[in-house]
């Protein structure tokens, strides 16, 4: 996503967050039939915010100020709707973990067919990590989920070829290799 689109996604996502938290959906639409924006989710917002923080020096001063205001607003919504925010986070984490599991299972059955999609699928693993981080920050017990992720990471490591960072170089600062190793390489067969 382009930087301007990323900021728009965060702006619209934060504006829609209270309605989203009140809904039963894990992934909420931002704009009907939008081809530009992904569905609204806590993980999606966390990833976009992290990416914007890494690239904020490229934003005009007004956009940087807006980004800070959006982060403040997000924090307020988190505090006011803490129980719903936690519940939505847990549901999304479960959903993302299932999707990641299915992807790795598909890869083990059909590595040549599945491996090329890894750069796009790595966003799922990243969102899992960001959701875990957020859950820990909120005091949720995520140890069982961490254990499941570790097991999935073992599958990934068995089939891993270290290599260059998957995305834009400037993002390496917020996604360092030692912590986000799965963003530095590819699955064999791709």
JSON list of C-alpha atoms in Angstrom, two decimals:
[
{"chain": "A", "resi": 1, "resn": "UNK", "atom": "CA", "xyz": [0.00, 0.00, 0.00]},
{"chain": "A", "resi": 2, "resn": "UNK", "atom": "CA", "xyz": [1.27, 3.48, -0.78]},
{"chain": "A", "resi": 3, "resn": "UNK", "atom": "CA", "xyz": [2.10, 5.71, 2.16]},
{"chain": "A", "resi": 4, "resn": "UNK", "atom": "CA", "xyz": [-0.86, 8.04, 1.56]},
{"chain": "A", "resi": 5, "resn": "UNK", "atom": "CA", "xyz": [-3.20, 5.05, 1.31]},
{"chain": "A", "resi": 6, "resn": "UNK", "atom": "CA", "xyz": [-1.77, 3.60, 4.50]},
{"chain": "A", "resi": 7, "resn": "UNK", "atom": "CA", "xyz": [-2.50, 6.86, 6.34]},
{"chain": "A", "resi": 8, "resn": "UNK", "atom": "CA", "xyz": [-6.02, 6.94, 4.89]},
{"chain": "A", "resi": 9, "resn": "UNK", "atom": "CA", "xyz": [-6.57, 3.35, 6.01]},
{"chain": "A", "resi": 10, "resn": "UNK", "atom": "CA", "xyz": [-5.53, 4.24, 9.56]},
{"chain": "A", "resi": 11, "resn": "UNK", "atom": "CA", "xyz": [-7.63, 7.42, 9.51]},
{"chain": "A", "resi": 12, "resn": "UNK", "atom": "CA", "xyz": [-10.75, 5.60, 8.34]},
{"chain": "A", "resi": 13, "resn": "UNK", "atom": "CA", "xyz": [-10.04, 2.60, 10.55]},
{"chain": "A", "resi": 14, "resn": "UNK", "atom": "CA", "xyz": [-9.69, 4.65, 13.70]},
{"chain": "A", "resi": 15, "resn": "UNK", "atom": "CA", "xyz": [-12.85, 6.61, 12.79]},
{"chain": "A", "resi": 16, "resn": "UNK", "atom": "CA", "xyz": [-14.78, 3.34, 12.36]},
{"chain": "A", "resi": 17, "resn": "UNK", "atom": "CA", "xyz": [-13.19, 1.54, 15.32]},
{"chain": "A", "resi": 18, "resn": "UNK", "atom": "CA", "xyz": [-15.98, 2.00, 17.86]},
{"chain": "A", "resi": 19, "resn": "UNK", "atom": "CA", "xyz": [-18.62, 0.68, 15.45]},
{"chain": "A", "resi": 20, "resn": "UNK", "atom": "CA", "xyz": [-16.28, -2.16, 14.49]},
{"chain": "A", "resi": 21, "resn": "UNK", "atom": "CA", "xyz": [-15.73, -3.12, 18.14]},
{"chain": "A", "resi": 22, "resn": "UNK", "atom": "CA", "xyz": [-19.49, -3.16, 18.68]},
{"chain": "A", "resi": 23, "resn": "UNK", "atom": "CA", "xyz": [-20.03, -5.48, 15.70]},
{"chain": "A", "resi": 24, "resn": "UNK", "atom": "CA", "xyz": [-19.75, -9.27, 15.57]},
{"chain": "A", "resi": 25, "resn": "UNK", "atom": "CA", "xyz": [-17.32, -9.16, 12.64]},
{"chain": "A", "resi": 26, "resn": "UNK", "atom": "CA", "xyz": [-13.67, -10.05, 13.03]},
{"chain": "A", "resi": 27, "resn": "UNK", "atom": "CA", "xyz": [-12.89, -8.25, 9.76]},
{"chain": "A", "resi": 28, "resn": "UNK", "atom": "CA", "xyz": [-14.97, -5.18, 9.04]},
{"chain": "A", "resi": 29, "resn": "UNK", "atom": "CA", "xyz": [-15.40, -3.33, 5.76]},
{"chain": "A", "resi": 30, "resn": "UNK", "atom": "CA", "xyz": [-14.04, 0.20, 5.61]},
{"chain": "A", "resi": 31, "resn": "UNK", "atom": "CA", "xyz": [-15.47, 1.22, 2.32]},
{"chain": "A", "resi": 32, "resn": "UNK", "atom": "CA", "xyz": [-18.02, -0.88, 0.52]},
{"chain": "A", "resi": 33, "resn": "UNK", "atom": "CA", "xyz": [-16.39, -2.70, -2.39]},
{"chain": "A", "resi": 34, "resn": "UNK", "atom": "CA", "xyz": [-13.02, -1.03, -1.85]},
{"chain": "A", "resi": 35, "resn": "UNK", "atom": "CA", "xyz": [-10.23, -2.57, -3.88]},
{"chain": "A", "resi": 36, "resn": "UNK", "atom": "CA", "xyz": [-7.65, -0.31, -2.22]},
{"chain": "A", "resi": 37, "resn": "UNK", "atom": "CA", "xyz": [-8.15, -1.03, 1.46]},
{"chain": "A", "resi": 38, "resn": "UNK", "atom": "CA", "xyz": [-8.03, -4.32, 3.34]},
{"chain": "A", "resi": 39, "resn": "UNK", "atom": "CA", "xyz": [-10.75, -5.14, 5.82]},
{"chain": "A", "resi": 40, "resn": "UNK", "atom": "CA", "xyz": [-10.60, -3.33, 9.14]},
{"chain": "A", "resi": 41, "resn": "UNK", "atom": "CA", "xyz": [-9.07, -5.36, 11.93]},
{"chain": "A", "resi": 42, "resn": "UNK", "atom": "CA", "xyz": [-6.95, -4.62, 14.97]},
{"chain": "A", "resi": 43, "resn": "UNK", "atom": "CA", "xyz": [-4.03, -6.47, 13.42]},
{"chain": "A", "resi": 44, "resn": "UNK", "atom": "CA", "xyz": [-4.38, -4.49, 10.21]},
{"chain": "A", "resi": 45, "resn": "UNK", "atom": "CA", "xyz": [-4.35, -1.22, 12.13]},
{"chain": "A", "resi": 46, "resn": "UNK", "atom": "CA", "xyz": [-1.34, -2.29, 14.19]},
{"chain": "A", "resi": 47, "resn": "UNK", "atom": "CA", "xyz": [0.61, -3.25, 11.07]},
{"chain": "A", "resi": 48, "resn": "UNK", "atom": "CA", "xyz": [-0.24, -0.03, 9.25]},
{"chain": "A", "resi": 49, "resn": "UNK", "atom": "CA", "xyz": [0.69, 2.06, 12.28]},
{"chain": "A", "resi": 50, "resn": "UNK", "atom": "CA", "xyz": [4.03, 0.28, 12.57]},
{"chain": "A", "resi": 51, "resn": "UNK", "atom": "CA", "xyz": [4.73, 0.83, 8.87]},
{"chain": "A", "resi": 52, "resn": "UNK", "atom": "CA", "xyz": [3.75, 4.51, 9.11]},
{"chain": "A", "resi": 53, "resn": "UNK", "atom": "CA", "xyz": [5.99, 5.01, 12.14]},
{"chain": "A", "resi": 54, "resn": "UNK", "atom": "CA", "xyz": [8.90, 3.59, 10.15]},
{"chain": "A", "resi": 55, "resn": "UNK", "atom": "CA", "xyz": [8.23, 5.84, 7.18]},
{"chain": "A", "resi": 56, "resn": "UNK", "atom": "CA", "xyz": [6.98, 8.96, 8.97]},
{"chain": "A", "resi": 57, "resn": "UNK", "atom": "CA", "xyz": [10.01, 10.99, 7.91]},
{"chain": "A", "resi": 58, "resn": "UNK", "atom": "CA", "xyz": [8.56, 10.79, 4.38]},
{"chain": "A", "resi": 59, "resn": "UNK", "atom": "CA", "xyz": [5.28, 12.31, 5.52]},
{"chain": "A", "resi": 60, "resn": "UNK", "atom": "CA", "xyz": [4.64, 16.03, 5.44]},
{"chain": "A", "resi": 61, "resn": "UNK", "atom": "CA", "xyz": [4.55, 17.70, 8.87]},
{"chain": "A", "resi": 62, "resn": "UNK", "atom": "CA", "xyz": [0.75, 17.92, 8.83]},
{"chain": "A", "resi": 63, "resn": "UNK", "atom": "CA", "xyz": [0.43, 14.18, 8.14]},
{"chain": "A", "resi": 64, "resn": "UNK", "atom": "CA", "xyz": [2.90, 13.37, 10.94]},
{"chain": "A", "resi": 65, "resn": "UNK", "atom": "CA", "xyz": [0.80, 15.45, 13.34]},
{"chain": "A", "resi": 66, "resn": "UNK", "atom": "CA", "xyz": [-2.33, 13.66, 12.12]},
{"chain": "A", "resi": 67, "resn": "UNK", "atom": "CA", "xyz": [-0.64, 10.29, 12.70]},
{"chain": "A", "resi": 68, "resn": "UNK", "atom": "CA", "xyz": [0.10, 11.25, 16.32]},
{"chain": "A", "resi": 69, "resn": "UNK", "atom": "CA", "xyz": [-3.51, 12.39, 16.80]},
{"chain": "A", "resi": 70, "resn": "UNK", "atom": "CA", "xyz": [-4.78, 9.09, 15.33]},
{"chain": "A", "resi": 71, "resn": "UNK", "atom": "CA", "xyz": [-2.57, 7.10, 17.71]},
{"chain": "A", "resi": 72, "resn": "UNK", "atom": "CA", "xyz": [-3.91, 9.12, 20.65]},
{"chain": "A", "resi": 73, "resn": "UNK", "atom": "CA", "xyz": [-7.50, 8.55, 19.50]},
{"chain": "A", "resi": 74, "resn": "UNK", "atom": "CA", "xyz": [-6.85, 4.83, 19.11]},
{"chain": "A", "resi": 75, "resn": "UNK", "atom": "CA", "xyz": [-5.48, 4.67, 22.65]},
{"chain": "A", "resi": 76, "resn": "UNK", "atom": "CA", "xyz": [-8.61, 6.42, 23.96]},
{"chain": "A", "resi": 77, "resn": "UNK", "atom": "CA", "xyz": [-10.89, 3.96, 22.17]},
{"chain": "A", "resi": 78, "resn": "UNK", "atom": "CA", "xyz": [-8.83, 1.06, 23.56]},
{"chain": "A", "resi": 79, "resn": "UNK", "atom": "CA", "xyz": [-9.30, 2.37, 27.09]},
{"chain": "A", "resi": 80, "resn": "UNK", "atom": "CA", "xyz": [-13.01, 3.20, 26.80]},
{"chain": "A", "resi": 81, "resn": "UNK", "atom": "CA", "xyz": [-13.90, -0.11, 25.11]},
{"chain": "A", "resi": 82, "resn": "UNK", "atom": "CA", "xyz": [-11.27, -2.28, 26.74]},
{"chain": "A", "resi": 83, "resn": "UNK", "atom": "CA", "xyz": [-13.36, -5.46, 27.10]},
{"chain": "A", "resi": 84, "resn": "UNK", "atom": "CA", "xyz": [-14.63, -5.35, 23.52]},
{"chain": "A", "resi": 85, "resn": "UNK", "atom": "CA", "xyz": [-11.16, -4.49, 22.21]},
{"chain": "A", "resi": 86, "resn": "UNK", "atom": "CA", "xyz": [-9.65, -7.48, 24.03]},
{"chain": "A", "resi": 87, "resn": "UNK", "atom": "CA", "xyz": [-12.38, -9.79, 22.81]},
{"chain": "A", "resi": 88, "resn": "UNK", "atom": "CA", "xyz": [-11.96, -8.65, 19.21]},
{"chain": "A", "resi": 89, "resn": "UNK", "atom": "CA", "xyz": [-8.19, -9.01, 19.49]},
{"chain": "A", "resi": 90, "resn": "UNK", "atom": "CA", "xyz": [-8.53, -12.58, 20.78]},
{"chain": "A", "resi": 91, "resn": "UNK", "atom": "CA", "xyz": [-10.94, -13.52, 17.99]},
{"chain": "A", "resi": 92, "resn": "UNK", "atom": "CA", "xyz": [-8.69, -12.04, 15.32]},
{"chain": "A", "resi": 93, "resn": "UNK", "atom": "CA", "xyz": [-5.63, -13.74, 16.79]},
{"chain": "A", "resi": 94, "resn": "UNK", "atom": "CA", "xyz": [-7.41, -17.09, 16.61]},
{"chain": "A", "resi": 95, "resn": "UNK", "atom": "CA", "xyz": [-8.52, -16.42, 13.03]},
{"chain": "A", "resi": 96, "resn": "UNK", "atom": "CA", "xyz": [-5.05, -15.33, 11.89]},
{"chain": "A", "resi": 97, "resn": "UNK", "atom": "CA", "xyz": [-3.45, -18.31, 13.60]},
{"chain": "A", "resi": 98, "resn": "UNK", "atom": "CA", "xyz": [-5.85, -20.66, 11.80]},
{"chain": "A", "resi": 99, "resn": "UNK", "atom": "CA", "xyz": [-5.08, -18.98, 8.46]},
{"chain": "A", "resi": 100, "resn": "UNK", "atom": "CA", "xyz": [-1.32, -19.26, 9.08]},
{"chain": "A", "resi": 101, "resn": "UNK", "atom": "CA", "xyz": [-1.69, -22.93, 10.04]},
{"chain": "A", "resi": 102, "resn": "UNK", "atom": "CA", "xyz": [-3.63, -23.66, 6.86]},
{"chain": "A", "resi": 103, "resn": "UNK", "atom": "CA", "xyz": [-1.07, -21.84, 4.74]},
{"chain": "A", "resi": 104, "resn": "UNK", "atom": "CA", "xyz": [1.81, -23.86, 6.20]},
{"chain": "A", "resi": 105, "resn": "UNK", "atom": "CA", "xyz": [-0.16, -27.11, 5.85]},
{"chain": "A", "resi": 106, "resn": "UNK", "atom": "CA", "xyz": [-0.84, -26.26, 2.19]},
{"chain": "A", "resi": 107, "resn": "UNK", "atom": "CA", "xyz": [2.84, -25.49, 1.72]},
{"chain": "A", "resi": 108, "resn": "UNK", "atom": "CA", "xyz": [3.88, -28.87, 3.11]},
{"chain": "A", "resi": 109, "resn": "UNK", "atom": "CA", "xyz": [1.51, -30.62, 0.67]},
{"chain": "A", "resi": 110, "resn": "UNK", "atom": "CA", "xyz": [2.32, -28.47, -2.39]},
{"chain": "A", "resi": 111, "resn": "UNK", "atom": "CA", "xyz": [5.55, -26.50, -1.80]},
{"chain": "A", "resi": 112, "resn": "UNK", "atom": "CA", "xyz": [6.14, -25.44, -5.41]},
{"chain": "A", "resi": 113, "resn": "UNK", "atom": "CA", "xyz": [2.60, -24.11, -5.76]},
{"chain": "A", "resi": 114, "resn": "UNK", "atom": "CA", "xyz": [2.36, -22.40, -2.37]},
{"chain": "A", "resi": 115, "resn": "UNK", "atom": "CA", "xyz": [5.86, -21.01, -1.74]},
{"chain": "A", "resi": 116, "resn": "UNK", "atom": "CA", "xyz": [5.63, -18.17, -4.30]},
{"chain": "A", "resi": 117, "resn": "UNK", "atom": "CA", "xyz": [2.78, -16.57, -2.33]},
{"chain": "A", "resi": 118, "resn": "UNK", "atom": "CA", "xyz": [4.91, -16.33, 0.81]},
{"chain": "A", "resi": 119, "resn": "UNK", "atom": "CA", "xyz": [5.65, -12.56, 0.65]},
{"chain": "A", "resi": 120, "resn": "UNK", "atom": "CA", "xyz": [1.92, -11.81, 0.72]},
{"chain": "A", "resi": 121, "resn": "UNK", "atom": "CA", "xyz": [1.22, -14.47, 3.36]},
{"chain": "A", "resi": 122, "resn": "UNK", "atom": "CA", "xyz": [3.99, -13.16, 5.62]},
{"chain": "A", "resi": 123, "resn": "UNK", "atom": "CA", "xyz": [1.59, -10.34, 6.54]},
{"chain": "A", "resi": 124, "resn": "UNK", "atom": "CA", "xyz": [-0.46, -12.93, 8.44]},
{"chain": "A", "resi": 125, "resn": "UNK", "atom": "CA", "xyz": [2.54, -14.00, 10.52]},
{"chain": "A", "resi": 126, "resn": "UNK", "atom": "CA", "xyz": [3.38, -10.35, 11.17]},
{"chain": "A", "resi": 127, "resn": "UNK", "atom": "CA", "xyz": [-0.15, -9.56, 12.32]},
{"chain": "A", "resi": 128, "resn": "UNK", "atom": "CA", "xyz": [-0.03, -12.57, 14.66]},
{"chain": "A", "resi": 129, "resn": "UNK", "atom": "CA", "xyz": [3.14, -11.19, 16.23]},
{"chain": "A", "resi": 130, "resn": "UNK", "atom": "CA", "xyz": [1.70, -7.68, 16.56]},
{"chain": "A", "resi": 131, "resn": "UNK", "atom": "CA", "xyz": [-1.53, -9.03, 18.06]},
{"chain": "A", "resi": 132, "resn": "UNK", "atom": "CA", "xyz": [0.45, -11.10, 20.56]},
{"chain": "A", "resi": 133, "resn": "UNK", "atom": "CA", "xyz": [2.48, -8.04, 21.48]},
{"chain": "A", "resi": 134, "resn": "UNK", "atom": "CA", "xyz": [-0.72, -6.02, 21.92]},
{"chain": "A", "resi": 135, "resn": "UNK", "atom": "CA", "xyz": [-2.33, -8.80, 23.95]},
{"chain": "A", "resi": 136, "resn": "UNK", "atom": "CA", "xyz": [0.66, -8.95, 26.28]},
{"chain": "A", "resi": 137, "resn": "UNK", "atom": "CA", "xyz": [0.57, -5.17, 26.64]},
{"chain": "A", "resi": 138, "resn": "UNK", "atom": "CA", "xyz": [-3.08, -5.47, 27.69]},
{"chain": "A", "resi": 139, "resn": "UNK", "atom": "CA", "xyz": [-2.30, -8.23, 30.19]},
{"chain": "A", "resi": 140, "resn": "UNK", "atom": "CA", "xyz": [-3.89, -11.12, 28.28]},
{"chain": "A", "resi": 141, "resn": "UNK", "atom": "CA", "xyz": [-2.56, -14.62, 28.85]},
{"chain": "A", "resi": 142, "resn": "UNK", "atom": "CA", "xyz": [-1.22, -15.51, 25.41]},
{"chain": "A", "resi": 143, "resn": "UNK", "atom": "CA", "xyz": [1.24, -18.24, 26.39]},
{"chain": "A", "resi": 144, "resn": "UNK", "atom": "CA", "xyz": [-0.80, -21.06, 24.80]},
{"chain": "A", "resi": 145, "resn": "UNK", "atom": "CA", "xyz": [-0.95, -19.10, 21.57]},
{"chain": "A", "resi": 146, "resn": "UNK", "atom": "CA", "xyz": [2.78, -18.33, 21.75]},
{"chain": "A", "resi": 147, "resn": "UNK", "atom": "CA", "xyz": [3.42, -22.07, 22.10]},
{"chain": "A", "resi": 148, "resn": "UNK", "atom": "CA", "xyz": [1.30, -22.78, 19.03]},
{"chain": "A", "resi": 149, "resn": "UNK", "atom": "CA", "xyz": [3.17, -20.09, 17.08]},
{"chain": "A", "resi": 150, "resn": "UNK", "atom": "CA", "xyz": [6.50, -21.60, 18.15]},
{"chain": "A", "resi": 151, "resn": "UNK", "atom": "CA", "xyz": [5.39, -24.97, 16.79]},
{"chain": "A", "resi": 152, "resn": "UNK", "atom": "CA", "xyz": [4.36, -23.37, 13.50]},
{"chain": "A", "resi": 153, "resn": "UNK", "atom": "CA", "xyz": [7.66, -21.49, 13.38]},
{"chain": "A", "resi": 154, "resn": "UNK", "atom": "CA", "xyz": [9.47, -24.82, 13.61]},
{"chain": "A", "resi": 155, "resn": "UNK", "atom": "CA", "xyz": [7.69, -25.91, 10.44]},
{"chain": "A", "resi": 156, "resn": "UNK", "atom": "CA", "xyz": [8.63, -22.64, 8.82]},
{"chain": "A", "resi": 157, "resn": "UNK", "atom": "CA", "xyz": [12.28, -22.89, 9.89]},
{"chain": "A", "resi": 158, "resn": "UNK", "atom": "CA", "xyz": [12.59, -26.44, 8.50]},
{"chain": "A", "resi": 159, "resn": "UNK", "atom": "CA", "xyz": [11.65, -25.08, 5.09]},
{"chain": "A", "resi": 160, "resn": "UNK", "atom": "CA", "xyz": [13.33, -21.66, 5.33]},
{"chain": "A", "resi": 161, "resn": "UNK", "atom": "CA", "xyz": [15.91, -20.01, 3.12]},
{"chain": "A", "resi": 162, "resn": "UNK", "atom": "CA", "xyz": [17.30, -16.85, 4.73]},
{"chain": "A", "resi": 163, "resn": "UNK", "atom": "CA", "xyz": [17.57, -13.95, 2.33]},
{"chain": "A", "resi": 164, "resn": "UNK", "atom": "CA", "xyz": [16.80, -10.30, 1.78]},
{"chain": "A", "resi": 165, "resn": "UNK", "atom": "CA", "xyz": [14.03, -8.41, 3.53]},
{"chain": "A", "resi": 166, "resn": "UNK", "atom": "CA", "xyz": [10.67, -8.99, 1.83]},
{"chain": "A", "resi": 167, "resn": "UNK", "atom": "CA", "xyz": [9.49, -5.42, 1.78]},
{"chain": "A", "resi": 168, "resn": "UNK", "atom": "CA", "xyz": [10.74, -1.85, 1.52]},
{"chain": "A", "resi": 169, "resn": "UNK", "atom": "CA", "xyz": [14.20, -1.41, 3.07]},
{"chain": "A", "resi": 170, "resn": "UNK", "atom": "CA", "xyz": [13.11, 1.47, 5.33]},
{"chain": "A", "resi": 171, "resn": "UNK", "atom": "CA", "xyz": [10.78, -0.91, 7.22]},
{"chain": "A", "resi": 172, "resn": "UNK", "atom": "CA", "xyz": [13.71, -2.99, 8.48]},
{"chain": "A", "resi": 173, "resn": "UNK", "atom": "CA", "xyz": [14.13, -0.52, 11.34]},
{"chain": "A", "resi": 174, "resn": "UNK", "atom": "CA", "xyz": [10.75, -1.44, 12.85]},
{"chain": "A", "resi": 175, "resn": "UNK", "atom": "CA", "xyz": [10.95, -5.10, 11.79]},
{"chain": "A", "resi": 176, "resn": "UNK", "atom": "CA", "xyz": [14.52, -6.11, 12.75]},
{"chain": "A", "resi": 177, "resn": "UNK", "atom": "CA", "xyz": [15.84, -9.49, 11.59]},
{"chain": "A", "resi": 178, "resn": "UNK", "atom": "CA", "xyz": [16.46, -10.86, 15.10]},
{"chain": "A", "resi": 179, "resn": "UNK", "atom": "CA", "xyz": [12.79, -10.54, 16.07]},
{"chain": "A", "resi": 180, "resn": "UNK", "atom": "CA", "xyz": [11.01, -10.72, 12.70]},
{"chain": "A", "resi": 181, "resn": "UNK", "atom": "CA", "xyz": [13.26, -13.31, 11.05]},
{"chain": "A", "resi": 182, "resn": "UNK", "atom": "CA", "xyz": [10.39, -14.62, 8.86]},
{"chain": "A", "resi": 183, "resn": "UNK", "atom": "CA", "xyz": [10.50, -11.33, 6.91]},
{"chain": "A", "resi": 184, "resn": "UNK", "atom": "CA", "xyz": [14.08, -12.01, 5.81]},
{"chain": "A", "resi": 185, "resn": "UNK", "atom": "CA", "xyz": [13.97, -14.81, 3.29]},
{"chain": "A", "resi": 186, "resn": "UNK", "atom": "CA", "xyz": [11.52, -17.21, 1.71]},
{"chain": "A", "resi": 187, "resn": "UNK", "atom": "CA", "xyz": [10.13, -20.70, 1.78]},
{"chain": "A", "resi": 188, "resn": "UNK", "atom": "CA", "xyz": [12.00, -23.28, -0.29]},
{"chain": "A", "resi": 189, "resn": "UNK", "atom": "CA", "xyz": [10.38, -23.99, -3.60]},
{"chain": "A", "resi": 190, "resn": "UNK", "atom": "CA", "xyz": [9.35, -20.42, -4.31]}
]
